[in-house]
Tab-separated table of C-alpha atoms in Angstrom:
chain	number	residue	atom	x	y	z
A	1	UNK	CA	0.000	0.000	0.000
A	2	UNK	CA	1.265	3.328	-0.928
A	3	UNK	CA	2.237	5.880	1.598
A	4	UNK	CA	-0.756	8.278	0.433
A	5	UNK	CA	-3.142	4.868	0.837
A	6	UNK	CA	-1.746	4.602	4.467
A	7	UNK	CA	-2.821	8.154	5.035
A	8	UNK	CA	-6.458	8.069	3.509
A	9	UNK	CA	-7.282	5.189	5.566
A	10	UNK	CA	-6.029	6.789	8.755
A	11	UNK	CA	-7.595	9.863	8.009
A	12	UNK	CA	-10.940	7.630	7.631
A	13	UNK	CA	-10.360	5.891	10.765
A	14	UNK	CA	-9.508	9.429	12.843
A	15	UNK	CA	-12.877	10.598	11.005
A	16	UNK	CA	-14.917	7.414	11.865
A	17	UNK	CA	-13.857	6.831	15.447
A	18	UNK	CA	-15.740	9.064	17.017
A	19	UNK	CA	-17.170	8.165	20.738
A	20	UNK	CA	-20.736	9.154	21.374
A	21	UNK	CA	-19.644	9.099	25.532
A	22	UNK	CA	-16.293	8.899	26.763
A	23	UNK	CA	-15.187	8.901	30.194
A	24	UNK	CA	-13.363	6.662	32.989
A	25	UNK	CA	-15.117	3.563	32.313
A	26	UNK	CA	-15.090	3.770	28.544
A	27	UNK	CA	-11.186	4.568	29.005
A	28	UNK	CA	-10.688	1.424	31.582
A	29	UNK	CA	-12.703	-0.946	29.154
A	30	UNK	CA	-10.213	0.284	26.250
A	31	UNK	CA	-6.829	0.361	27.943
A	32	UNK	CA	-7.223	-2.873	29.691
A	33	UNK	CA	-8.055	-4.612	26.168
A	34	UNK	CA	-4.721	-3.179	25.319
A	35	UNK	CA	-3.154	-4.297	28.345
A	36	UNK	CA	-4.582	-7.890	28.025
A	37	UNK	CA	-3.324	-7.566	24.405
A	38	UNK	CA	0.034	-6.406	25.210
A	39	UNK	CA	0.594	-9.234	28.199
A	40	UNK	CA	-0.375	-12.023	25.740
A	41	UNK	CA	2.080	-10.942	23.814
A	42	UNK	CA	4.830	-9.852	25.745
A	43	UNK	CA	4.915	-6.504	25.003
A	44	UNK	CA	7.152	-4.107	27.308
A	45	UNK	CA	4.751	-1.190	26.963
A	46	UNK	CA	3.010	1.344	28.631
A	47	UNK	CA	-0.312	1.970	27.927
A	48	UNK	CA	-1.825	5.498	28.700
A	49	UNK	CA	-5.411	6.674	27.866
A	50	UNK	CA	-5.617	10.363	28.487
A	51	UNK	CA	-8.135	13.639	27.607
A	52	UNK	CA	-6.496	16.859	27.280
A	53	UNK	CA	-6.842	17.514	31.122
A	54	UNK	CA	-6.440	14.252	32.646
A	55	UNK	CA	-4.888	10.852	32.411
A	56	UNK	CA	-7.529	8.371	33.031
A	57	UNK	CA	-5.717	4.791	32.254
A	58	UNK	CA	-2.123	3.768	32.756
A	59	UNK	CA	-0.789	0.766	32.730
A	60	UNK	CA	2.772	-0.415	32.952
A	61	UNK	CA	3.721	-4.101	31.209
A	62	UNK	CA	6.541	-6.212	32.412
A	63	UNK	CA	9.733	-5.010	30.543
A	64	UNK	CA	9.086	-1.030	30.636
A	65	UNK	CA	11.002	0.831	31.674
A	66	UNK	CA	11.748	4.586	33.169
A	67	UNK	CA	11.790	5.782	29.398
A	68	UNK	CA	8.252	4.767	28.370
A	69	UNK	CA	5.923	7.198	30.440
A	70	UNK	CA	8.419	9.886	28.798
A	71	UNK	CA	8.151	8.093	25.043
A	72	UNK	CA	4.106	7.926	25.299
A	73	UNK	CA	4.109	12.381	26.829
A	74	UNK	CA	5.924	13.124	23.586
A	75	UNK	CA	3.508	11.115	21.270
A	76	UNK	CA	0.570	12.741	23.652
A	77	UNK	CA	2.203	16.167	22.500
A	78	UNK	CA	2.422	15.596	19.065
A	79	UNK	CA	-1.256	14.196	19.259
A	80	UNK	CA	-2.411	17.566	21.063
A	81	UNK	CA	-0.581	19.979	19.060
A	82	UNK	CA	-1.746	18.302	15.563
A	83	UNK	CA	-4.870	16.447	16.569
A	84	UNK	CA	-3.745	13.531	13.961
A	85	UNK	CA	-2.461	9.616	14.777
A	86	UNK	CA	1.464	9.754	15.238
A	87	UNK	CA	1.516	6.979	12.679
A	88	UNK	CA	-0.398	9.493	10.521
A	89	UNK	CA	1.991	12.155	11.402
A	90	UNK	CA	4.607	9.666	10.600
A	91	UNK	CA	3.589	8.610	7.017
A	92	UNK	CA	2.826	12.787	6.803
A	93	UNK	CA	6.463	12.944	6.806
A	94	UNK	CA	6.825	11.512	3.891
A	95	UNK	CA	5.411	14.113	1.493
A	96	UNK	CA	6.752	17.622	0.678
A	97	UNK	CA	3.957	19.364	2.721
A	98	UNK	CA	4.453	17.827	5.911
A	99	UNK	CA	3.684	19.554	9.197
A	100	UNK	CA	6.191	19.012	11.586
A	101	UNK	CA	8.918	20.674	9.385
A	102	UNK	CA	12.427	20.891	10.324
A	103	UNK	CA	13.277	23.993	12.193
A	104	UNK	CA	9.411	24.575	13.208
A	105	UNK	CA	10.400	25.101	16.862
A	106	UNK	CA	9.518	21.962	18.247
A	107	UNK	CA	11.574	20.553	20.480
A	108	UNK	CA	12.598	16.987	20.031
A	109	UNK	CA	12.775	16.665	23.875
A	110	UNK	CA	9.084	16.750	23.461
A	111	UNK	CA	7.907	15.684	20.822
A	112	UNK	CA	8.511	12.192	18.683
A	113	UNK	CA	7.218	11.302	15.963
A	114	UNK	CA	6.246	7.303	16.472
A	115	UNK	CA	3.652	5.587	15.850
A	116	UNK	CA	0.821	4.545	19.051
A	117	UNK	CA	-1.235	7.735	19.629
A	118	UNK	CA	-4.320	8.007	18.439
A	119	UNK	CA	-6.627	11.222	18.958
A	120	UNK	CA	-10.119	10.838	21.074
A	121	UNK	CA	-13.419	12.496	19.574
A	122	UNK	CA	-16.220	12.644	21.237
């Protein structure tokens, strides 16, 4: 699939995914799918579920480490600042008209462009 592909079908899913109610429960009955996910598979993530004024799901698999709470804040940045998927962002690099251009002012000590965060819409 080409990198444009990638993008429309992001930009669908961003568009489509789009929560009628979302609060602590909702949050909980997400991140611990993750988490159950993640253990199965031996993953050694974090998983965070946050809104733009609270965190409201964390959980920490076997195998993270100090760096991963710091890893998922600079995804949660880039997700704030641009409202878009990181792996959106990511593929977004790609083209000439990206939008986290070099020079833009963004420090790199907070932001990262990596795929895992995903915007919430309610």
């Amino acid at each position: 699939m080409a990198v444009a592909d990638d993008i429309a079908l992001i930009q669908k899913q961003e568009a489509e995914l789009v929560f009628s109610v979302f609060d602590e429960a909702v949050a909980f009955k997400i991140g611990s799918t993750i988490r159950d996910r993640a253990l199965a598979q031996g993953l050694p993530i974090i998983v965070e579920i946050r809104t733009f004024d609270r965190p409201l799901f964390y959980a920490a698999m076997p195998g993270s480490n100090a760096s991963n709470p710091d890893w998922a804040r600079r995804k949660i940045n880039v997700v704030q600042r641009f409202l878009k998927s990181t792996y959106r962002m990511v593929l977004e690099q790609q083209r000439p008209d990206r939008s986290f251009k070099p020079g833009e002012g963004l420090d790199i000590s907070d932001y990262v462009l990596a795929g895992g965060g995903f915007p919430i819409t309610v």
